[in-house]
Amino acid sequence: MGRDVRRRDRAEREPTATPRRRTAGSALTAMVVALALGALFNAAAMKKTALDMPFGAARDLRLALVGPLASLSHWSLLDRPAEWTALALGKPRPGPPPARAGSQPAAGQDDEATSGRPDGKPGKTLQERPLPKPYKGHPMRLYIAGDSMMGLPGMALTNLAGKTKLVKTLLDYRISTGLCRPDAFDWPAQLRAQVKAFHPGAVAVMFGANDNQGVETPSGEVYQFGSRGWKKEYRRRVEEVVAVLYRGGVRRVYWIGQPVMPDSSYDAQVRLINEIFRGVAEKTTGVHYIDAYRLLSKGGRYTQYLPDAGGAIVQVREQDGEHLTYAGGLIVAQAVLDAVESEWFPDGGDARRTPPPASPKPTGAATPEG
Amino acid sequence: MLFPTITFAVFFLCVFIGNWLLMPRPRLWKPFMLAVSLLFYGWWDWRFVFLLLLSALVNQAFAQWIAARRRRGARSGWALAAAVAVDLGVLGWFKYYGFFVTSVAGALGALGLNADLPLLRIVLPLGISFLTFRVLSYVIDVHRGALQPASLLDFSVYVAFFPYLAAGPIARASEFLPQLRGPRDPRDLDTGRAFFLIFGGLAKKMLIADYLATHVVDGVFATPGQYSSPEVLLGIVAYSVQIYCDFSAYSDIAIGVSLLLGFRLPDNFDRPYAARSVQEFWRRWHMTLSRWLRDYLYIPLGGNRRGTVRTYVNLLVTMTLGGLWHGAGWTFGFWGLLHGCALVVEHVRLDGRRRHALIVQQQRRALAEESEALLRTAPPGAAVGPAAAGPAATAVSMGSSGASPVTVSGPPLEYDRRPWPGTWLPCLGTFVFVTFAWVFFRADGFSAALAVLGRLFQEWGSLGAAVTPAALLAVVAGMAVHYVPRSVWERGETGFSTLNPVAQGVLLALGFMLLDVLGPVGPSAFLYFKF
């Protein structure tokens, strides 16, 4: 039997026919045709990629190159195969959405969000009410959302929270996203949908790592990062996020700030962003600012290593210096969980076994509304 | 600059044109190839371009020193040791500094000692482990006399050649440098194979590896407690498929891109999950690493020449160091040790079988000699011959006349050299073992690995949301490529090569469109970049 197998292997290794050799010119022709035609087939997706770039000269240049290509692709019907394939597979249509899918709320839907008063009447009442205590079988639902910086901290928080048996989590992180570019990824819409589906009592969010770029206001004005207009617009978006969550019945928001960064100019940018987060948290009932900058720095300065809960020195930042390792994520996650525990089940084990007698259907825990 | 990007496509088109235009003029061609390779590397972090150049300069100096000492008949061992120390020192500094410091701090902490060790932030240069293997193979081969030092320019091109720069295959200097000596025929390109490898690599990476990573593997390994046992099982198997489809994709693209430039790189994968033993797995998985470890570590350690026990120790040492090469963490060392143990078990089986075969052969030889002696003394026409002596006698060359002396030719030892009998069961067993070992390779520490494995036995009540038809299809597709005979691929390559170039381009464009629609949004880095 072994010999049979070896014979079969030998047979497989023997080439069946000699491939036809080609000239470098033929190869170049094939490559040029493949790239040119491929670019036309995928022009819509290329345009979407260009649109998602930060506002500025590079984006304008890319759009100037890709825009006509996309038009030609559409005119020559060469964008149809990709569109049909996507439709057939139930995938989103390639390219930018037909209409601008920004964070602007539908009429009458999110009025408070744009008014800059996320702690308006409906939210204020709910957030000021006593929090329902979770118990076994009826955990508090914690929705964890953010950009790639939330990846491993979110996983660490999921693991830590799972051990309490009192917190059920949903982790939802999207790389290369933030609050500056709802045209690339619309976080308020995503949060609205997830809150509606998951009914969280609390939400932990971490944004900002990709927000060191310009923003476009609903009226079409573009403000570069750090300008007065940018700060005002970015603050409005942070408040909008809180408003969206509160309208969905969320009782607490744990807003995680950005950690210290190795590059000094990037670090200055995240400090500015953190100030906005902190400012909104301080003025909004039910929003807690988790100071990851302090947690992950050593004397206020950047460090790659920190002691973990057991005192062992661990690497807290990935090789890129920016993202957190799982060990670094655990430090942040523990801070979030401490904040959760201190509010939702401060008496620890007392509430862990049996449901409270007067509350068969707890509010804000398994369900957001009582 | 990642392979699956428009940036790389445009870059490569320019390099392709420059390569074939300048190849007849080596004085222009080699600096051009070096410059584009440095541009490719500098795209990630321009600072490390200097590391690359410095590495080429220093190792070239060592090679020249070693060769000069050899020419004088002096010993070059110390020069080689210095070169190895410098190269491993650079690798250790960049890759293992943090691991070393945290391990020492942990050990001191366990003893109740607190040492304020310097904790520096060190950025890992892309592909530094592969770079170290390349330059070491060069200086060691020069030391062994297997290679003459090349010119600094040639050696620099070898060090920095962009297709294999980040993640292999580990081409040796002796394989690559001769290809720089003379121009290749621009009318003799194996474009069929090249395009097949490039497109196949992109498909494996974008459609299978990235999909499984995002939808199954990352979640299961980070938060196993959130997944049911079937999901965890799928996640573990999916990681086996992911790492194969990711790493082999890079190798395939690197080989394909090199072919279009007129360079031949060694194969790196040969359907590894079809292996019927761990030995065979390592002959099929990351083949260029396996042979590097064999030739530059296992054999210098003594290989199998110093007795059975030493052979096993050498295997364990080689595989554990090979594991640690993959990453700065004890789990990587443990992964290598697991493979080393499996190889030892297989060697023990084969050694036992070989000893048994040796005894049988000796008995047969004795029998043959006995029958020969009988033949000499027997009267003419007596029935003494192969039939009486048994099968072994056929291996004994007898003189044409009974009076001539007997020649025992020493036939090769006949025994089953497969560690495990059968085909499908050993194949399955090898895959299960390799997949089990990958858990330690992938997990973020031992406790995380045990948590993943432990979760396999806790919740079989429901399938879980991660077990989707798409995920199963990706796993099946990733495994199915192992069982498609090579001849099928070759027929496909041949068929593709007979199409005219425009038809080839149209087919490739349609393929790229499918990848774009079906693949993930945005490119992701290859797993082996961090090794």
CSV table of C-alpha atoms in Angstrom, one decimal, chain B residues 151-524:
chain,number,residue,atom,x,y,z
B,151,SER,CA,30.6,41.4,-5.0
B,152,LEU,CA,29.1,43.8,-2.4
B,153,LEU,CA,26.5,44.9,-5.0
B,154,ASP,CA,25.5,41.3,-5.8
B,155,PHE,CA,25.3,40.4,-2.1
B,156,SER,CA,23.3,43.5,-1.3
B,157,VAL,CA,20.8,42.6,-4.0
B,158,TYR,CA,20.5,39.1,-2.5
B,159,VAL,CA,20.0,40.5,1.0
B,160,ALA,CA,17.3,43.1,-0.1
B,161,PHE,CA,15.6,41.3,-3.0
B,162,PHE,CA,12.0,42.6,-2.5
B,163,PRO,CA,9.8,39.6,-3.3
B,164,TYR,CA,11.1,37.5,-0.4
B,165,LEU,CA,12.3,40.3,1.8
B,166,ALA,CA,9.4,40.3,4.3
B,167,ALA,CA,8.5,36.6,4.7
B,168,GLY,CA,10.6,34.3,2.6
B,169,PRO,CA,11.0,31.8,1.0
B,170,ILE,CA,14.5,31.6,2.5
B,171,ALA,CA,16.5,31.5,-0.7
B,172,ARG,CA,20.1,30.7,-0.1
B,173,ALA,CA,23.0,32.7,-1.4
B,174,SER,CA,24.2,29.7,-3.4
B,175,GLU,CA,20.8,29.6,-5.1
B,176,PHE,CA,20.3,33.2,-5.7
B,177,LEU,CA,23.7,34.8,-6.5
B,178,PRO,CA,24.3,32.7,-9.7
B,179,GLN,CA,21.1,34.2,-11.1
B,180,LEU,CA,22.7,37.6,-10.9
B,181,ARG,CA,25.7,36.6,-13.0
B,182,GLY,CA,24.1,36.7,-16.4
B,183,PRO,CA,21.0,38.0,-18.1
B,184,ARG,CA,18.1,35.7,-18.6
B,185,ASP,CA,16.3,35.2,-21.9
B,186,PRO,CA,13.4,37.6,-21.9
B,187,ARG,CA,11.6,35.2,-24.4
B,188,ASP,CA,11.6,32.4,-21.9
B,189,LEU,CA,9.2,33.4,-19.1
B,190,ASP,CA,7.0,30.9,-17.4
B,191,THR,CA,4.1,33.3,-17.2
B,192,GLY,CA,1.5,30.6,-16.8
B,193,ARG,CA,3.0,29.4,-13.5
B,194,ALA,CA,3.8,32.9,-12.4
B,195,PHE,CA,0.3,34.3,-12.9
B,196,PHE,CA,-1.3,31.1,-11.4
B,197,LEU,CA,0.9,31.5,-8.3
B,198,ILE,CA,0.2,35.2,-7.9
B,199,PHE,CA,-3.5,34.9,-8.4
B,200,GLY,CA,-3.8,31.7,-6.3
B,201,GLY,CA,-1.9,33.4,-3.5
B,202,LEU,CA,-4.1,36.4,-3.5
B,203,ALA,CA,-7.2,34.2,-3.5
B,204,LYS,CA,-5.9,32.1,-0.6
B,205,LYS,CA,-5.0,35.2,1.4
B,206,MET,CA,-8.1,37.3,0.7
B,207,LEU,CA,-10.8,34.8,0.4
B,208,ILE,CA,-9.8,32.2,3.0
B,209,ALA,CA,-7.2,33.4,5.4
B,210,ASP,CA,-8.6,36.9,6.0
B,211,TYR,CA,-12.2,35.7,6.1
B,212,LEU,CA,-11.4,33.0,8.7
B,213,ALA,CA,-9.3,35.3,10.8
B,214,THR,CA,-12.0,37.9,11.0
B,215,HIS,CA,-15.1,35.8,11.3
B,216,VAL,CA,-13.9,32.8,13.4
B,217,VAL,CA,-10.3,32.6,14.6
B,218,ASP,CA,-9.6,36.0,16.2
B,219,GLY,CA,-12.7,35.8,18.4
B,220,VAL,CA,-12.3,32.2,19.4
B,221,PHE,CA,-8.7,32.6,20.5
B,222,ALA,CA,-9.3,35.9,22.3
B,223,THR,CA,-12.6,35.2,24.1
B,224,PRO,CA,-13.1,31.4,24.0
B,225,GLY,CA,-15.6,31.6,26.9
B,226,GLN,CA,-18.1,33.4,24.5
B,227,TYR,CA,-18.1,30.5,22.1
B,228,SER,CA,-19.7,27.0,22.1
B,229,SER,CA,-17.5,23.9,21.8
B,230,PRO,CA,-18.3,23.4,18.1
B,231,GLU,CA,-17.4,27.0,17.4
B,232,VAL,CA,-14.1,26.6,19.3
B,233,LEU,CA,-13.4,23.4,17.4
B,234,LEU,CA,-14.1,25.2,14.1
B,235,GLY,CA,-11.9,28.1,15.3
B,236,ILE,CA,-8.9,25.8,16.0
B,237,VAL,CA,-9.2,24.0,12.7
B,238,ALA,CA,-9.8,27.3,11.0
B,239,TYR,CA,-6.5,28.6,12.3
B,240,SER,CA,-4.7,25.7,10.8
B,241,VAL,CA,-6.3,26.6,7.5
B,242,GLN,CA,-5.7,30.3,8.0
B,243,ILE,CA,-2.0,30.1,8.7
B,244,TYR,CA,-1.4,27.8,5.7
B,245,CYS,CA,-3.4,30.0,3.4
B,246,ASP,CA,-1.8,33.1,4.7
B,247,PHE,CA,1.8,32.0,4.7
B,248,SER,CA,1.8,29.9,1.6
B,249,ALA,CA,0.0,32.8,-0.2
B,250,TYR,CA,3.0,35.1,0.5
B,251,SER,CA,5.4,32.4,-0.7
B,252,ASP,CA,3.4,31.8,-3.8
B,253,ILE,CA,3.2,35.5,-4.7
B,254,ALA,CA,6.9,36.0,-4.0
B,255,ILE,CA,7.8,33.0,-6.2
B,256,GLY,CA,5.4,34.2,-8.9
B,257,VAL,CA,6.6,37.8,-8.9
B,258,SER,CA,10.2,36.5,-9.0
B,259,LEU,CA,9.5,34.3,-11.9
B,260,LEU,CA,8.1,37.3,-13.9
B,261,LEU,CA,11.4,39.1,-13.1
B,262,GLY,CA,13.4,36.0,-14.3
B,263,PHE,CA,14.4,34.6,-10.9
B,264,ARG,CA,13.6,31.2,-9.6
B,265,LEU,CA,13.0,30.9,-5.9
B,266,PRO,CA,12.8,27.5,-4.0
B,267,ASP,CA,9.3,26.1,-3.3
B,268,ASN,CA,8.2,26.6,0.2
B,269,PHE,CA,5.0,24.6,0.6
B,270,ASP,CA,3.8,21.3,-0.8
B,271,ARG,CA,0.3,20.5,0.5
B,272,PRO,CA,1.5,20.1,4.1
B,273,TYR,CA,-1.8,18.9,5.6
B,274,ALA,CA,-1.6,15.9,3.3
B,275,ALA,CA,1.4,14.7,5.2
B,276,ARG,CA,1.2,11.2,6.8
B,277,SER,CA,3.7,12.0,9.5
B,278,VAL,CA,5.3,14.9,11.3
B,279,GLN,CA,8.5,14.2,9.4
B,280,GLU,CA,6.7,14.5,6.2
B,281,PHE,CA,4.9,17.6,7.4
B,282,TRP,CA,8.2,19.3,7.8
B,283,ARG,CA,9.2,18.3,4.4
B,284,ARG,CA,6.1,20.0,3.0
B,285,TRP,CA,5.7,23.0,5.4
B,286,HIS,CA,8.0,26.0,5.2
B,287,MET,CA,10.4,23.8,3.3
B,288,THR,CA,13.1,26.4,3.1
B,289,LEU,CA,13.1,26.9,6.9
B,290,SER,CA,13.2,23.1,7.4
B,291,ARG,CA,16.3,22.7,5.2
B,292,TRP,CA,17.9,25.7,6.7
B,293,LEU,CA,17.5,24.3,10.2
B,294,ARG,CA,18.7,20.9,9.0
B,295,ASP,CA,21.8,22.2,7.3
B,296,TYR,CA,22.8,25.1,9.6
B,297,LEU,CA,21.7,23.8,13.0
B,298,TYR,CA,20.8,20.1,13.2
B,299,ILE,CA,23.8,18.8,11.2
B,300,PRO,CA,26.3,21.1,12.9
B,301,LEU,CA,24.9,19.9,16.3
B,302,GLY,CA,25.8,16.4,15.2
B,303,GLY,CA,22.7,15.4,13.3
B,304,ASN,CA,22.3,11.6,13.6
B,305,ARG,CA,26.0,10.9,13.6
B,306,ARG,CA,26.5,10.8,17.3
B,307,GLY,CA,24.3,8.0,18.5
B,308,THR,CA,20.6,7.6,19.0
B,309,VAL,CA,20.2,9.7,22.2
B,310,ARG,CA,22.2,12.6,20.8
B,311,THR,CA,20.1,12.4,17.6
B,312,TYR,CA,16.9,12.8,19.7
B,313,VAL,CA,18.4,15.7,21.7
B,314,ASN,CA,19.5,17.4,18.5
B,315,LEU,CA,16.0,17.1,17.1
B,316,LEU,CA,14.5,18.5,20.3
B,317,VAL,CA,17.0,21.4,20.3
B,318,THR,CA,16.5,22.2,16.7
B,319,MET,CA,12.8,22.2,16.8
B,320,THR,CA,12.6,24.2,20.0
B,321,LEU,CA,14.9,26.9,18.6
B,322,GLY,CA,13.0,26.8,15.4
B,323,GLY,CA,9.8,27.4,17.5
B,324,LEU,CA,11.4,30.3,19.3
B,325,TRP,CA,12.5,31.8,15.9
B,326,HIS,CA,8.9,32.2,15.1
B,327,GLY,CA,8.2,34.5,18.1
B,328,ALA,CA,9.5,35.8,21.3
B,329,GLY,CA,7.4,33.8,23.7
B,330,TRP,CA,7.5,30.5,25.6
B,331,THR,CA,4.5,29.3,23.7
B,332,PHE,CA,6.4,29.4,20.5
B,333,GLY,CA,9.2,27.4,22.1
B,334,PHE,CA,6.7,24.9,23.5
B,335,TRP,CA,5.2,24.6,20.0
B,336,GLY,CA,8.6,23.7,18.6
B,337,LEU,CA,9.2,21.3,21.5
B,338,LEU,CA,5.9,19.5,20.7
B,339,HIS,CA,7.0,19.0,17.1
B,340,GLY,CA,10.4,17.9,18.3
B,341,CYS,CA,8.8,15.3,20.6
B,342,ALA,CA,6.6,14.1,17.7
B,343,LEU,CA,9.7,13.7,15.5
B,344,VAL,CA,11.5,11.8,18.3
B,345,VAL,CA,8.6,9.4,18.6
B,346,GLU,CA,8.6,8.8,14.9
B,347,HIS,CA,12.4,8.4,14.9
B,348,VAL,CA,12.1,5.9,17.8
B,349,ARG,CA,9.6,3.9,15.7
B,350,LEU,CA,11.7,4.0,12.6
B,351,ASP,CA,14.9,3.2,14.5
B,352,GLY,CA,13.2,0.1,16.0
B,353,ARG,CA,12.1,-0.9,12.5
B,354,ARG,CA,15.6,-0.3,11.1
B,355,ARG,CA,17.2,-2.3,13.8
B,356,HIS,CA,14.8,-5.1,13.2
B,357,ALA,CA,15.5,-4.9,9.4
B,358,LEU,CA,19.2,-4.9,10.1
B,359,ILE,CA,18.9,-8.1,12.1
B,360,VAL,CA,16.8,-9.7,9.4
B,361,GLN,CA,19.3,-8.6,6.8
B,362,GLN,CA,22.2,-10.0,8.8
B,363,GLN,CA,20.3,-13.3,9.2
B,364,ARG,CA,19.6,-13.5,5.5
B,365,ARG,CA,23.2,-12.6,4.7
B,366,ALA,CA,24.4,-15.4,7.0
B,367,LEU,CA,21.9,-17.7,5.4
B,368,ALA,CA,23.2,-16.7,1.9
B,369,GLU,CA,26.8,-17.2,2.9
B,370,GLU,CA,25.8,-20.6,4.4
B,371,SER,CA,24.1,-21.6,1.2
B,372,GLU,CA,27.1,-20.3,-0.8
B,373,ALA,CA,29.4,-22.5,1.2
B,374,LEU,CA,27.0,-25.3,0.6
B,375,LEU,CA,27.1,-24.6,-3.1
B,376,ARG,CA,30.8,-24.8,-3.1
B,377,THR,CA,30.8,-28.1,-1.5
B,378,ALA,CA,27.7,-29.5,-3.3
B,379,PRO,CA,28.1,-31.8,-6.2
B,380,PRO,CA,27.3,-30.3,-9.7
B,381,GLY,CA,23.5,-30.3,-10.4
B,382,ALA,CA,22.4,-30.3,-6.7
B,383,ALA,CA,19.3,-28.2,-6.0
B,384,VAL,CA,20.9,-25.3,-4.0
B,385,GLY,CA,20.1,-21.8,-5.0
B,386,PRO,CA,17.8,-18.9,-4.5
B,387,ALA,CA,14.8,-20.9,-3.8
B,388,ALA,CA,16.5,-22.6,-1.0
B,389,ALA,CA,18.2,-19.6,0.4
B,390,GLY,CA,15.1,-17.4,0.4
B,391,PRO,CA,14.4,-14.0,-1.0
B,392,ALA,CA,17.6,-12.5,0.4
B,393,ALA,CA,19.7,-14.7,-1.8
B,394,THR,CA,18.5,-12.7,-4.8
B,395,ALA,CA,20.4,-9.8,-3.5
B,396,VAL,CA,23.6,-11.8,-3.3
B,397,SER,CA,25.7,-11.7,-6.4
B,398,MET,CA,27.0,-15.1,-7.2
B,399,GLY,CA,30.0,-15.9,-9.3
B,400,SER,CA,29.3,-17.4,-12.7
B,401,SER,CA,31.3,-20.3,-11.7
B,402,GLY,CA,30.9,-22.0,-8.4
B,403,ALA,CA,34.6,-21.6,-7.8
B,404,SER,CA,34.8,-17.8,-7.9
B,405,PRO,CA,34.6,-15.9,-4.6
B,406,VAL,CA,31.2,-14.7,-3.4
B,407,THR,CA,30.4,-11.0,-3.8
B,408,VAL,CA,28.0,-9.7,-1.2
B,409,SER,CA,26.7,-6.4,-2.8
B,410,GLY,CA,25.2,-5.0,0.4
B,411,PRO,CA,21.6,-4.3,-0.6
B,412,PRO,CA,19.9,-1.3,0.8
B,413,LEU,CA,18.1,-2.0,4.0
B,414,GLU,CA,14.6,-2.9,3.2
B,415,TYR,CA,12.0,-1.6,5.7
B,416,ASP,CA,9.0,0.6,5.7
B,417,ARG,CA,10.3,4.1,6.2
B,418,ARG,CA,6.9,5.6,6.9
B,419,PRO,CA,6.5,6.1,10.7
B,420,TRP,CA,2.8,5.2,10.6
B,421,PRO,CA,1.2,2.5,8.5
B,422,GLY,CA,-1.7,3.3,6.2
B,423,THR,CA,-2.7,6.5,4.4
B,424,TRP,CA,-5.7,8.2,5.6
B,425,LEU,CA,-5.4,7.5,9.3
B,426,PRO,CA,-1.8,8.8,9.6
B,427,CYS,CA,-2.8,11.8,7.5
B,428,LEU,CA,-5.7,12.5,9.9
B,429,GLY,CA,-3.5,11.9,12.9
B,430,THR,CA,-0.8,14.2,11.7
B,431,PHE,CA,-3.3,16.9,11.0
B,432,VAL,CA,-4.9,16.6,14.4
B,433,PHE,CA,-1.4,16.8,16.1
B,434,VAL,CA,-0.3,19.8,14.0
B,435,THR,CA,-3.6,21.5,14.6
B,436,PHE,CA,-3.4,20.9,18.4
B,437,ALA,CA,0.2,22.3,18.4
B,438,TRP,CA,-1.0,25.4,16.5
B,439,VAL,CA,-3.2,26.3,19.4
B,440,PHE,CA,-0.1,27.1,21.5
B,441,PHE,CA,1.4,28.9,18.5
B,442,ARG,CA,-1.6,31.1,18.1
B,443,ALA,CA,-2.7,31.7,21.7
B,444,ASP,CA,-1.5,34.6,23.7
B,445,GLY,CA,0.1,32.6,26.5
B,446,PHE,CA,-0.3,29.1,28.0
B,447,SER,CA,-3.4,30.0,30.0
B,448,ALA,CA,-5.1,31.3,26.9
B,449,ALA,CA,-4.2,28.1,25.0
B,450,LEU,CA,-5.5,26.0,27.8
B,451,ALA,CA,-8.7,28.0,28.0
B,452,VAL,CA,-9.2,27.4,24.2
B,453,LEU,CA,-8.6,23.7,24.6
B,454,GLY,CA,-10.6,23.4,27.7
B,455,ARG,CA,-13.6,25.1,26.0
B,456,LEU,CA,-13.6,22.2,23.6
B,457,PHE,CA,-15.2,20.0,26.3
B,458,GLN,CA,-17.7,22.4,27.9
B,459,GLU,CA,-20.6,23.3,25.7
B,460,TRP,CA,-21.7,20.9,23.0
B,461,GLY,CA,-25.4,21.8,23.4
B,462,SER,CA,-25.6,24.1,20.3
B,463,LEU,CA,-23.5,24.8,17.2
B,464,GLY,CA,-23.2,28.6,17.8
B,465,ALA,CA,-23.5,31.5,15.5
B,466,ALA,CA,-19.9,31.3,14.3
B,467,VAL,CA,-20.5,28.0,12.6
B,468,THR,CA,-21.7,29.3,9.4
B,469,PRO,CA,-21.8,27.8,5.9
B,470,ALA,CA,-19.4,30.4,4.7
B,471,ALA,CA,-16.9,29.6,7.4
B,472,LEU,CA,-17.2,25.9,6.8
B,473,LEU,CA,-16.8,26.4,3.1
B,474,ALA,CA,-13.6,28.4,3.7
B,475,VAL,CA,-12.2,25.7,5.9
B,476,VAL,CA,-13.2,23.0,3.3
B,477,ALA,CA,-11.7,25.0,0.5
B,478,GLY,CA,-8.4,25.6,2.4
B,479,MET,CA,-8.2,21.8,3.1
B,480,ALA,CA,-9.3,20.7,-0.4
B,481,VAL,CA,-6.3,22.4,-2.1
B,482,HIS,CA,-4.2,19.8,-0.3
B,483,TYR,CA,-5.8,16.9,-2.0
B,484,VAL,CA,-5.9,18.2,-5.5
B,485,PRO,CA,-3.1,16.4,-7.3
B,486,ARG,CA,-0.3,18.6,-8.5
B,487,SER,CA,-0.8,17.5,-12.1
B,488,VAL,CA,-4.2,19.3,-12.0
B,489,TRP,CA,-2.6,22.6,-11.2
B,490,GLU,CA,0.1,22.0,-13.8
B,491,ARG,CA,-2.5,21.3,-16.4
B,492,GLY,CA,-4.2,24.6,-15.4
B,493,GLU,CA,-0.9,26.5,-15.6
B,494,THR,CA,-0.2,25.0,-19.0
B,495,GLY,CA,-3.6,25.7,-20.3
B,496,PHE,CA,-3.4,29.3,-19.1
B,497,SER,CA,0.0,29.7,-20.6
B,498,THR,CA,-1.3,28.8,-24.1
B,499,LEU,CA,-3.8,31.7,-24.1
B,500,ASN,CA,-2.8,34.9,-25.8
B,501,PRO,CA,-1.7,37.7,-23.5
B,502,VAL,CA,-4.8,39.8,-23.9
B,503,ALA,CA,-7.0,36.8,-22.9
B,504,GLN,CA,-4.7,36.2,-19.9
B,505,GLY,CA,-5.1,39.8,-18.9
B,506,VAL,CA,-8.9,39.7,-19.2
B,507,LEU,CA,-9.1,36.5,-17.1
B,508,LEU,CA,-6.9,38.0,-14.5
B,509,ALA,CA,-8.9,41.2,-14.4
B,510,LEU,CA,-12.1,39.2,-13.9
B,511,GLY,CA,-10.3,37.3,-11.1
B,512,PHE,CA,-9.2,40.5,-9.4
B,513,MET,CA,-12.8,41.8,-9.6
B,514,LEU,CA,-14.1,38.6,-7.9
B,515,LEU,CA,-11.4,39.0,-5.2
B,516,ASP,CA,-12.4,42.6,-4.7
B,517,VAL,CA,-16.0,41.8,-4.3
B,518,LEU,CA,-15.6,38.7,-2.2
B,519,GLY,CA,-12.6,39.7,-0.2
B,520,PRO,CA,-12.3,41.9,2.9
B,521,VAL,CA,-12.4,45.6,2.9
B,522,GLY,CA,-8.8,46.8,2.8
B,523,PRO,CA,-5.6,44.7,2.8
B,524,SER,CA,-4.3,43.0,6.0
